[in-house]
Amino acid sequence: MAKKTIAALKEYFKAGKRPTESQFTDLIDSYIHMDAFNPNAYLPLSGGKMTGVLNLGNTSVTWISRDMSGATTNSNFARYFTKLTGSNGDIDSFGHYGAVTDTGVVSMNWGYIGGTAYNVKNAIRWTSDQRVAIGAGAAVVPTAGYALDVIGSEYVRGDVTIAGNFNTYQGSLTAQHQGINKLRADAVNTIISAASVSGTNGIFLRPAGDTVATNQIIISTNGTQYVDNYNLLFGSQTSTGSSIFHTNISGNVSGYGIWMAHNLQFNGTDFIQPRGSLNSWAFTVNNHKGFSFNRANTSGTNGSVVPLIELAKISSTGVISTLNTGSSDQWNAAYGWGNHSGKYFPVNYTNSVNAASYQSDMLAVPVGTYTGAVSLASTNLPFAQVGGLISFGSSAVSTRLLGARDNSDNLWFQSGDGKGAWRQLATRDWVIAQLGSVSTAQRMPTELSEAQIEESITPIKKEYKIGSGSYLELNDETSFITVTGNQSSDMVCNIKELYGEQEIRIINLSASSLLKLQLQGNQVATVEPMKCMKIYISVDLQMVNLGQSTLEILSEQKI
């Protein structure tokens, strides 16, 4: 027969069974060599310790398992599948933390590797829905919605390839690589780089890659920005583009300065015209050129070098210089004004002043009155001296015939070349008498009374009627105006001007047509058929609609 395991022998002799002869033989064979039996070669059912290797079978049904199906109490539990135990306790473990019901149904909160227990910081935790956390502790589980949750900083020794979006859950997004900082669009083209091929510190936008120093924007440590070290470009340069650029060549051609330009660039040596069919225009604030306005004529070829023509400039002393009309301190000569020193007539003479004789017409506005005393000894000389007249009328006058009025309102004139004698034309009393007789000579007393009444009456009411053309243009200052219309087609009343404190009534007598109210050609309201609208114009010329009311025709007389 053969040796059998203890479990098999127990099955033979289970209560209620009757072992056979061969089964007794197996029992004898299993214990016949007890002197050769080594109990350390077998693990006890509980509390044993292995000193060798545990080998499982080579089929998929051989595993290490823990059967909880026979549980009869609800409980949470932690189960360790492996532990690393030393004299200082457990320092590493592998297991899971979950729960079991009184019917043996199990669930897992998380599985874990690393750490000393399920509820301390573990190297890795995972859940049944394939979420993984690195560095989780206490009751922390992987964050919902994320396959990987790293608690703490992450150090990667190789490339990180991202197929989806790159974002930050909270706080600021900081991307750092010690030594060289770059963001690339692909293996060649660099989007942002903080490394410089020239050794300059700063941030560089390099569409052509790290090793190409041209066609880039640089934000250096002092904040300056460059495109090709000079130009900041806007728009299509060969169409309608503009630019801002910096020049750094000593001299009056380019100088040290900032430029705001249209259809113009600077390449470090020359000015370039991107579109050859257009003129170039530029303004600069410049150490060598001051404030300078420039133009370059069309070259005919895109990208050509062009010379600038300075149209105007303002120097450091405030002098304005122009291309064709000289400078501001020469404009008297430039515009033919000449030197006018000592040739201006002052507004008021405080003392007698001799000026150059003037023999052309003169238009002047009175600037005051003459208050000099008249000499009683010289009855024909109202002024102390010839030439003392200082106020002219608003009409052209000749210096060969001057008129004047003295302090007593007597009228005088002087003939000759300004040196002749003054003669009295009329006295004040005579002039008053003549004016009085003129005002009453043409009318009888009754006519004067009627004229005064007539002048005091001004019309305050007027009425206008929209004719067959269905259009009326209104421009009237009358206080109360009535506009009526009764045409078969829609009518228009256009108010050309507004006058304050005015009331206008718009009456639409048509049973079917509209009457449209316009202000200076723009429609502002519509009067419905058989309606009346009141409009009031305020002092500050606001047009106010006082509303519409329904008309009722009480009687009608045929004309």
Coordinates of C-alpha atoms in Angstrom, one line a residue:
M1 CA 0.0 0.0 0.0
A2 CA 1.2 3.7 0.5
K3 CA 1.7 6.4 2.9
K4 CA -1.3 8.8 3.3
T5 CA -1.6 12.3 4.7
I6 CA -3.0 12.9 8.1
A7 CA -6.1 14.5 6.5
A8 CA -6.7 11.4 4.3
L9 CA -6.3 9.0 7.2
K10 CA -8.8 11.1 9.3
E11 CA -11.2 10.8 6.5
Y12 CA -11.0 7.0 6.6
F13 CA -11.8 6.8 10.3
K14 CA -14.4 9.5 10.4
A15 CA -17.3 8.8 12.8
G16 CA -19.9 6.5 11.3
K17 CA -17.5 5.0 8.7
R18 CA -16.1 1.5 8.6
P19 CA -12.4 1.4 7.3
T20 CA -11.5 -1.3 4.8
E21 CA -8.5 -3.6 4.9
S22 CA -6.6 -1.5 2.4
Q23 CA -7.3 1.7 4.5
F24 CA -5.9 0.0 7.6
T25 CA -2.8 -1.0 5.5
D26 CA -2.4 2.7 4.5
L27 CA -2.5 3.7 8.1
I28 CA 0.2 1.1 9.0
D29 CA 2.3 2.2 6.0
S30 CA 2.1 5.8 7.1
Y31 CA 3.4 5.2 10.6
I32 CA 5.6 2.1 10.1
H33 CA 8.8 4.2 9.8
M34 CA 8.1 6.5 12.7
D35 CA 11.8 6.3 13.6
A36 CA 12.6 8.0 10.2
F37 CA 9.8 10.7 10.5
N38 CA 11.0 14.3 10.7
P39 CA 8.3 16.5 12.2
N40 CA 10.2 19.7 11.1
A41 CA 9.6 18.8 7.5
Y42 CA 5.9 19.6 7.8
L43 CA 4.1 22.9 8.7
P44 CA 1.6 22.6 11.5
L45 CA -1.9 23.9 10.9
S46 CA -1.2 26.9 13.2
G47 CA 1.9 28.7 14.3
G48 CA 4.5 27.0 12.1
K49 CA 7.6 28.6 10.7
M50 CA 9.2 27.8 7.3
T51 CA 13.0 27.9 6.8
G52 CA 12.8 27.0 3.2
V53 CA 11.1 28.0 0.0
L54 CA 7.3 27.9 -0.4
N55 CA 6.6 26.5 -3.9
L56 CA 3.1 26.6 -5.4
G57 CA 1.9 24.6 -8.2
N58 CA 2.3 25.6 -11.8
T59 CA -1.4 25.9 -12.6
S60 CA -3.7 28.9 -12.2
V61 CA -5.7 27.2 -9.4
T62 CA -2.8 27.3 -6.9
W63 CA -2.8 30.4 -4.8
I64 CA -2.7 31.7 -1.3
S65 CA -6.1 32.6 -0.1
R66 CA -8.0 33.5 3.1
D67 CA -11.6 32.2 3.3
M68 CA -14.1 34.5 5.0
S69 CA -17.2 32.9 3.7
G70 CA -17.9 31.3 7.0
A71 CA -18.0 34.6 9.0
T72 CA -21.0 35.0 11.2
T73 CA -20.4 38.6 12.5
N74 CA -20.3 42.0 10.8
S75 CA -16.9 43.6 11.2
N76 CA -14.2 45.7 9.7
F77 CA -10.9 44.0 9.4
A78 CA -7.4 44.4 8.1
R79 CA -5.8 41.3 6.5
Y80 CA -2.1 41.0 6.0
F81 CA -0.9 38.6 3.3
T82 CA 2.7 39.2 3.9
K83 CA 4.7 41.0 6.6
L84 CA 8.4 41.8 7.1
T85 CA 9.0 41.4 10.8
G86 CA 12.1 42.2 12.8
S87 CA 13.1 42.6 16.4
N88 CA 11.8 46.2 16.1
G89 CA 8.3 45.1 14.9
D90 CA 6.7 45.1 11.5
I91 CA 8.2 47.5 9.1
D92 CA 6.6 46.5 5.8
S93 CA 3.4 44.7 4.8
F94 CA 1.1 43.8 2.0
G95 CA -2.6 43.3 2.5
H96 CA -6.0 44.9 2.3
Y97 CA -8.4 46.8 4.6
G98 CA -12.1 46.1 4.3
A99 CA -15.2 44.6 5.9
V100 CA -17.2 41.3 6.2
T101 CA -20.9 40.7 6.9
D102 CA -22.4 38.0 9.1
T103 CA -23.2 36.1 5.9
G104 CA -19.5 36.0 4.7
V105 CA -19.8 38.8 2.1
V106 CA -16.5 40.7 1.9
S107 CA -15.7 44.2 0.6
M108 CA -12.4 46.1 0.2
N109 CA -11.9 49.8 1.2
W110 CA -8.3 49.7 -0.2
G111 CA -5.4 47.4 -0.8
Y112 CA -1.9 48.5 0.2
I113 CA 1.8 47.8 -0.1
G114 CA 4.4 49.3 2.2
G115 CA 4.2 50.8 5.7
T116 CA 3.6 49.1 9.0
A117 CA -0.2 48.9 9.0
Y118 CA -3.2 49.6 6.8
N119 CA -3.9 52.9 8.5
V120 CA -0.4 54.5 8.4
K121 CA 1.3 56.0 5.3
N122 CA 1.6 53.4 2.6
A123 CA 3.8 53.3 -0.4
I124 CA 0.8 52.4 -2.7
R125 CA -2.9 52.1 -2.1
W126 CA -5.5 51.0 -4.6
T127 CA -9.2 50.6 -4.8
S128 CA -11.4 48.0 -6.5
D129 CA -12.2 50.5 -9.4
Q130 CA -8.5 50.7 -10.3
R131 CA -7.6 54.0 -8.7
V132 CA -4.1 54.2 -7.3
A133 CA -2.6 56.5 -4.6
I134 CA 1.1 56.9 -3.8
G135 CA 2.0 58.1 -0.3
A136 CA -1.5 58.0 1.2
G137 CA -2.0 57.7 4.9
A138 CA -4.7 57.5 7.6
A139 CA -8.1 57.1 5.8
V140 CA -7.0 58.7 2.5
V141 CA -8.1 56.9 -0.7
P142 CA -7.2 57.8 -4.3
T143 CA -9.1 60.9 -5.5
A144 CA -12.3 60.0 -7.5
G145 CA -12.0 60.8 -11.2
Y146 CA -8.2 60.3 -11.2
A147 CA -6.4 57.0 -12.0
L148 CA -3.3 58.1 -10.1
D149 CA -3.1 60.3 -7.0
V150 CA 0.3 61.3 -5.8
I151 CA 0.4 62.7 -2.2
G152 CA 3.7 64.6 -2.0
S153 CA 6.3 65.8 -4.5
E154 CA 7.1 63.7 -7.6
Y155 CA 10.6 63.2 -8.9
V156 CA 10.8 61.8 -12.4
R157 CA 14.2 60.6 -13.9
G158 CA 12.9 60.3 -17.4
D159 CA 10.5 61.9 -19.9
V160 CA 6.9 62.5 -19.1
T161 CA 4.5 61.9 -22.0
I162 CA 1.0 63.3 -21.8
A163 CA -1.7 62.3 -24.2
G164 CA -4.4 64.4 -22.6
N165 CA -4.6 68.0 -21.1
F166 CA -2.0 69.3 -18.6
N167 CA -3.7 71.3 -15.8
T168 CA -3.4 72.1 -12.1
Y169 CA -6.0 70.9 -9.6
Q170 CA -5.5 74.0 -7.4
G171 CA -2.9 76.7 -6.7
S172 CA -0.3 77.8 -9.3
L173 CA 1.2 75.7 -12.0
T174 CA 4.9 75.6 -11.8
A175 CA 7.0 73.6 -14.3
Q176 CA 10.7 73.4 -13.4
H177 CA 13.7 71.5 -14.7
Q178 CA 17.0 72.1 -12.9
G179 CA 19.6 73.7 -15.2
I180 CA 17.6 74.3 -18.4
N181 CA 13.9 75.4 -18.6
K182 CA 12.1 74.7 -21.8
L183 CA 8.6 74.1 -23.2
R184 CA 8.8 72.5 -26.6
A185 CA 6.2 72.1 -29.3
D186 CA 8.0 69.0 -30.7
A187 CA 11.6 67.6 -30.7
V188 CA 13.0 70.7 -32.5
N189 CA 10.7 73.8 -32.1
T190 CA 10.9 75.5 -28.7
I191 CA 7.9 77.6 -27.5
I192 CA 9.5 79.0 -24.3
S193 CA 13.1 78.7 -23.2
A194 CA 14.9 80.3 -20.2
A195 CA 18.3 79.2 -21.6
S196 CA 20.3 81.5 -24.0
V197 CA 22.7 80.5 -26.7
S198 CA 24.4 83.8 -26.0
G199 CA 24.5 83.4 -22.3
T200 CA 22.0 86.3 -21.6
N201 CA 19.6 85.6 -18.8
G202 CA 15.9 85.9 -19.6
I203 CA 13.0 84.2 -21.2
F204 CA 13.1 83.5 -24.9
L205 CA 10.3 82.7 -27.4
R206 CA 12.1 80.7 -30.1
P207 CA 9.9 79.3 -32.9
A208 CA 13.0 78.1 -34.8
G209 CA 14.5 76.2 -31.8
D210 CA 17.1 76.7 -29.0
T211 CA 20.2 77.0 -31.3
V212 CA 18.7 79.8 -33.5
A213 CA 19.2 83.2 -32.0
T214 CA 17.2 85.1 -34.7
N215 CA 13.4 85.5 -35.1
Q216 CA 12.8 85.4 -31.4
I217 CA 11.3 87.5 -28.6
I218 CA 13.5 88.0 -25.6
I219 CA 12.3 89.2 -22.2
S220 CA 15.6 89.8 -20.4
T221 CA 16.3 90.4 -16.7
N222 CA 15.8 94.1 -17.2
G223 CA 12.5 93.7 -19.0
T224 CA 13.5 94.6 -22.5
Q225 CA 11.9 92.8 -25.4
Y226 CA 13.2 92.1 -28.9
V227 CA 12.3 90.6 -32.2
D228 CA 15.5 90.1 -34.1
N229 CA 17.0 92.3 -31.3
Y230 CA 15.2 95.4 -32.8
N231 CA 11.6 95.1 -34.0
L232 CA 8.3 94.5 -32.4
L233 CA 5.9 93.8 -35.3
F234 CA 2.2 94.3 -35.7
G235 CA 0.0 93.0 -38.6
S236 CA 1.1 91.7 -42.0
Q237 CA 4.3 93.6 -42.8
T238 CA 3.9 93.3 -46.6
S239 CA 0.3 94.6 -46.4
T240 CA -0.7 97.1 -43.7
G241 CA 1.8 96.3 -41.0
S242 CA 3.3 98.6 -38.4
S243 CA 6.2 98.2 -35.9
I244 CA 7.9 99.6 -32.9
F245 CA 11.7 99.3 -33.0
H246 CA 14.9 100.6 -31.3
T247 CA 17.9 102.1 -32.9
N248 CA 21.3 102.2 -31.3
I249 CA 23.7 103.9 -33.9
S250 CA 25.2 107.2 -33.0
G251 CA 24.4 110.1 -35.4
N252 CA 21.5 112.0 -36.9
V253 CA 20.4 109.2 -39.3
S254 CA 19.1 106.7 -36.8
G255 CA 20.5 107.7 -33.3
Y256 CA 19.6 106.2 -30.0
G257 CA 15.9 106.1 -29.7
I258 CA 12.5 104.4 -29.9
W259 CA 10.5 104.5 -33.1
M260 CA 6.8 104.1 -33.9
A261 CA 6.5 103.3 -37.6
H262 CA 4.3 102.2 -40.4
N263 CA 5.7 100.1 -43.2
L264 CA 9.2 100.5 -41.7
Q265 CA 11.7 98.3 -39.8
F266 CA 15.2 98.5 -38.6
N267 CA 17.8 95.7 -39.2
G268 CA 20.5 97.0 -36.9
T269 CA 22.1 99.0 -39.7
D270 CA 19.5 100.3 -42.2
F271 CA 15.8 101.1 -42.4
I272 CA 13.8 98.5 -44.3
Q273 CA 10.6 99.1 -46.2
P274 CA 8.5 95.8 -46.0
R275 CA 6.0 96.9 -48.7
G276 CA 7.7 98.7 -51.6
S277 CA 4.5 100.1 -53.1
L278 CA 3.7 102.3 -50.1
N279 CA 5.5 105.2 -48.4
S280 CA 7.0 104.6 -45.0
W281 CA 6.2 106.9 -42.0
A282 CA 7.9 107.0 -38.6
F283 CA 8.1 109.1 -35.4
T284 CA 11.0 108.8 -33.0
V285 CA 11.9 110.0 -29.5
N286 CA 15.6 110.1 -29.9
N287 CA 18.8 111.1 -28.1
H288 CA 20.3 112.4 -31.4
K289 CA 17.2 113.5 -33.3
G290 CA 15.0 114.9 -30.5
F291 CA 11.3 114.6 -31.5
S292 CA 11.5 113.7 -35.2
F293 CA 8.8 113.1 -37.9
N294 CA 10.1 111.1 -41.0
R295 CA 9.0 109.7 -44.3
A296 CA 10.6 107.3 -46.8
N297 CA 9.4 107.3 -50.4
T298 CA 8.2 104.1 -52.2
S299 CA 11.1 101.9 -53.3
G300 CA 9.1 99.7 -55.6
T301 CA 10.6 96.5 -54.1
N302 CA 9.5 94.7 -50.9
G303 CA 12.2 94.6 -48.3
S304 CA 14.4 97.3 -49.8
V305 CA 16.7 99.6 -47.8
V306 CA 15.3 103.1 -47.8
P307 CA 16.6 106.5 -46.7
L308 CA 14.5 108.6 -44.4
I309 CA 13.5 112.2 -45.1
E310 CA 13.0 114.2 -41.9
L311 CA 9.9 116.3 -42.3
A312 CA 9.9 118.1 -39.0
K313 CA 11.6 118.0 -35.6
I314 CA 11.5 119.6 -32.2
S315 CA 15.0 120.3 -30.8
S316 CA 16.0 120.2 -27.1
T317 CA 15.6 123.9 -26.9
G318 CA 12.0 123.8 -28.3
V319 CA 12.7 125.1 -31.8
I320 CA 10.5 123.5 -34.5
S321 CA 12.3 122.8 -37.7
T322 CA 10.6 121.8 -40.9
L323 CA 11.7 120.5 -44.3
N324 CA 10.4 123.3 -46.5
T325 CA 9.4 126.2 -44.3
G326 CA 12.4 126.8 -42.0
S327 CA 12.3 126.8 -38.3
S328 CA 9.9 128.4 -35.9
D329 CA 12.3 131.3 -35.2
Q330 CA 12.5 132.0 -38.9
W331 CA 8.8 131.8 -39.8
N332 CA 8.4 135.6 -40.0
A333 CA 10.7 135.5 -43.0
A334 CA 9.5 132.0 -44.2
Y335 CA 5.9 133.1 -44.6
G336 CA 6.8 136.6 -45.9
W337 CA 5.7 138.4 -42.7
G338 CA 9.0 140.3 -42.5
N339 CA 10.2 142.1 -39.5
H340 CA 7.3 144.0 -37.9
S341 CA 9.3 145.5 -35.0
G342 CA 8.1 149.0 -34.2
K343 CA 5.3 148.9 -36.8
Y344 CA 2.3 147.7 -34.8
F345 CA -0.3 150.2 -33.6
P346 CA -0.8 149.8 -29.9
V347 CA -4.3 149.2 -28.5
N348 CA -4.1 152.3 -26.3
Y349 CA -1.6 155.1 -26.2
T350 CA -0.9 156.4 -22.8
N351 CA 1.3 159.1 -24.3
S352 CA 1.6 160.7 -27.7
V353 CA 3.4 158.2 -30.0
N354 CA 4.4 158.9 -33.6
A355 CA 3.9 155.9 -35.9
A356 CA 4.6 155.4 -39.6
S357 CA 2.0 156.9 -41.9
Y358 CA -0.6 154.5 -43.1
Q359 CA -2.3 155.3 -46.5
S360 CA -4.5 152.3 -47.1
D361 CA -8.0 151.5 -45.8
M362 CA -8.1 150.6 -42.1
L363 CA -10.8 148.5 -40.3
A364 CA -10.8 149.0 -36.6
V365 CA -13.1 148.5 -33.6
P366 CA -13.5 151.4 -31.1
V367 CA -11.3 150.8 -28.1
G368 CA -12.5 153.8 -25.9
T369 CA -13.4 157.4 -25.9
Y370 CA -11.4 160.6 -26.1
T371 CA -11.5 162.6 -22.8
G372 CA -9.1 165.4 -23.6
A373 CA -10.2 169.0 -22.8
V374 CA -11.2 171.5 -25.5
S375 CA -9.3 174.8 -25.5
L376 CA -11.7 177.7 -25.1
A377 CA -9.2 179.9 -26.8
S378 CA -9.3 177.8 -30.0
T379 CA -13.0 177.2 -30.7
N380 CA -12.2 175.3 -33.9
L381 CA -9.8 172.9 -32.3
P382 CA -11.6 170.3 -30.1
F383 CA -8.4 168.3 -29.4
A384 CA -5.2 169.4 -27.6
Q385 CA -3.2 168.5 -30.7
V386 CA -3.5 167.2 -34.2
G387 CA -3.4 163.4 -34.3
G388 CA -5.0 163.0 -30.9
L389 CA -7.9 160.9 -32.3
I390 CA -7.5 157.4 -31.1
S391 CA -10.8 155.6 -31.9
F392 CA -12.0 154.7 -35.4
G393 CA -15.4 153.4 -36.5
S394 CA -15.9 149.9 -38.0
S395 CA -15.8 151.3 -41.6
A396 CA -12.9 152.1 -43.8
V397 CA -11.9 155.7 -43.2
S398 CA -9.5 158.1 -44.9
T399 CA -6.9 159.9 -42.9
R400 CA -7.6 162.9 -45.3
L401 CA -11.0 163.4 -43.8
L402 CA -11.5 162.8 -40.1
G403 CA -14.7 163.2 -38.1
A404 CA -14.9 163.5 -34.3
R405 CA -17.2 164.2 -31.4
D406 CA -16.1 166.4 -28.5
N407 CA -17.0 166.2 -24.8
S408 CA -20.1 168.2 -25.4
D409 CA -21.3 165.9 -28.2
N410 CA -20.6 168.6 -30.8
L411 CA -19.7 167.2 -34.3
W412 CA -16.4 168.3 -36.0
F413 CA -14.4 167.3 -39.1
Q414 CA -10.9 168.0 -40.3
S415 CA -10.0 168.3 -44.0
G416 CA -6.6 168.2 -45.7
D417 CA -3.8 165.8 -44.9
G418 CA -4.3 165.7 -41.2
K419 CA -2.8 169.2 -40.6
G420 CA -5.8 171.3 -41.6
A421 CA -8.1 173.2 -39.3
W422 CA -11.0 171.5 -37.5
R423 CA -14.4 172.9 -38.3
Q424 CA -17.6 172.4 -36.3
L425 CA -20.3 170.6 -38.2
A426 CA -23.2 170.9 -35.7
T427 CA -23.9 171.4 -32.1
R428 CA -25.4 168.8 -29.8
D429 CA -28.7 170.7 -29.5
W430 CA -29.1 171.0 -33.3
V431 CA -28.5 167.3 -33.8
I432 CA -31.2 166.4 -31.2
A433 CA -33.7 168.8 -32.7
Q434 CA -33.1 167.4 -36.2
L435 CA -33.5 163.8 -35.0
G436 CA -36.8 164.7 -33.3
S437 CA -38.3 166.4 -36.3
V438 CA -37.5 163.5 -38.6
S439 CA -39.2 161.0 -36.3
T440 CA -42.5 162.9 -36.4
A441 CA -42.5 164.7 -39.7
Q442 CA -43.9 161.9 -41.8
R443 CA -47.1 161.0 -39.8
M444 CA -50.1 162.7 -38.4
P445 CA -50.9 162.2 -34.6
T446 CA -53.6 159.6 -35.4
E447 CA -51.3 157.6 -37.6
L448 CA -48.6 157.6 -34.9
S449 CA -51.1 156.1 -32.5
E450 CA -52.2 153.4 -34.9
A451 CA -48.6 152.6 -35.8
Q452 CA -47.7 152.1 -32.1
I453 CA -50.6 149.7 -31.7
E454 CA -49.7 147.9 -34.9
E455 CA -46.1 147.4 -33.7
S456 CA -47.1 146.1 -30.3
I457 CA -49.2 143.3 -31.7
T458 CA -47.3 140.2 -32.7
P459 CA -49.2 137.0 -33.8
I460 CA -49.3 134.3 -31.2
K461 CA -51.4 131.7 -33.1
K462 CA -51.1 130.2 -36.6
E463 CA -52.7 127.3 -38.4
Y464 CA -51.1 125.3 -41.2
K465 CA -52.8 122.8 -43.5
I466 CA -51.1 119.8 -45.2
G467 CA -51.8 120.1 -48.9
S468 CA -52.3 117.6 -51.7
G469 CA -48.6 116.8 -51.7
S470 CA -49.1 115.2 -48.2
Y471 CA -46.0 117.1 -46.9
L472 CA -45.6 120.2 -44.8
E473 CA -42.3 121.7 -43.6
L474 CA -42.7 123.9 -40.5
N475 CA -40.3 126.6 -39.3
D476 CA -42.2 129.2 -37.2
E477 CA -41.6 130.9 -33.9
T478 CA -45.3 131.5 -33.2
S479 CA -46.3 130.4 -29.7
F480 CA -49.4 128.3 -30.6
I481 CA -49.4 126.4 -33.9
T482 CA -52.1 124.1 -35.3
V483 CA -51.4 121.7 -38.1
T484 CA -54.3 119.8 -39.8
G485 CA -54.2 117.2 -42.5
N486 CA -56.8 115.2 -44.4
Q487 CA -55.3 113.4 -47.3
S488 CA -55.9 110.0 -48.8
S489 CA -52.3 108.9 -48.4
D490 CA -49.9 109.0 -45.4
M491 CA -48.8 112.6 -44.5
V492 CA -45.6 114.1 -43.1
C493 CA -45.1 117.2 -41.0
N494 CA -41.4 118.0 -40.7
I495 CA -40.4 120.5 -38.0
K496 CA -37.2 122.2 -39.2
E497 CA -36.3 124.2 -36.0
L498 CA -37.4 124.2 -32.4
Y499 CA -38.4 127.3 -30.5
G500 CA -38.8 127.5 -26.8
E501 CA -42.1 127.8 -25.0
Q502 CA -44.1 126.7 -28.1
E503 CA -47.2 124.5 -28.3
I504 CA -48.0 122.6 -31.5
R505 CA -51.2 120.6 -32.1
I506 CA -51.1 118.0 -34.9
I507 CA -54.7 117.1 -36.0
N508 CA -55.2 114.1 -38.3
L509 CA -58.6 114.4 -39.9
S510 CA -58.2 111.4 -42.2
A511 CA -60.2 108.3 -41.4
S512 CA -57.5 106.0 -42.8
S513 CA -54.1 107.7 -43.4
L514 CA -51.3 108.2 -40.9
L515 CA -49.7 111.6 -40.1
K516 CA -46.0 111.2 -39.4
L517 CA -44.3 113.8 -37.3
Q518 CA -40.6 114.4 -38.1
L519 CA -37.9 116.6 -36.5
Q520 CA -35.3 117.7 -39.0
G521 CA -36.1 114.8 -41.3
N522 CA -36.1 112.1 -38.5
Q523 CA -39.4 110.5 -37.6
V524 CA -40.3 111.0 -33.9
A525 CA -44.0 110.2 -33.6
T526 CA -47.1 109.1 -35.6
V527 CA -50.6 110.6 -35.2
E528 CA -53.3 107.9 -35.8
P529 CA -56.3 108.6 -38.0
M530 CA -58.9 110.8 -36.3
K531 CA -56.5 111.7 -33.5
C532 CA -55.0 114.9 -32.1
M533 CA -51.4 115.0 -30.7
K534 CA -50.1 117.9 -28.5
I535 CA -46.4 118.7 -28.6
Y536 CA -44.7 121.2 -26.2
I537 CA -41.3 122.7 -26.8
S538 CA -39.6 123.6 -23.4
V539 CA -37.3 126.6 -22.8
D540 CA -34.2 124.3 -23.2
L541 CA -35.7 123.0 -26.5
Q542 CA -36.9 119.6 -25.3
M543 CA -39.8 118.2 -27.4
V544 CA -42.4 116.8 -25.1
N545 CA -45.3 114.6 -26.3
L546 CA -48.4 115.5 -24.3
G547 CA -50.4 112.6 -25.7
Q548 CA -53.0 111.8 -28.3
S549 CA -56.8 112.2 -28.0
T550 CA -59.7 111.1 -30.2
L551 CA -61.3 113.6 -32.5
E552 CA -65.1 114.2 -32.6
I553 CA -66.3 116.3 -35.5
L554 CA -69.5 118.1 -34.3
S555 CA -70.3 119.9 -37.5
E556 CA -68.8 120.2 -41.0
Q557 CA -69.3 123.0 -43.5
K558 CA -68.7 122.2 -47.1
I559 CA -66.6 124.8 -48.9

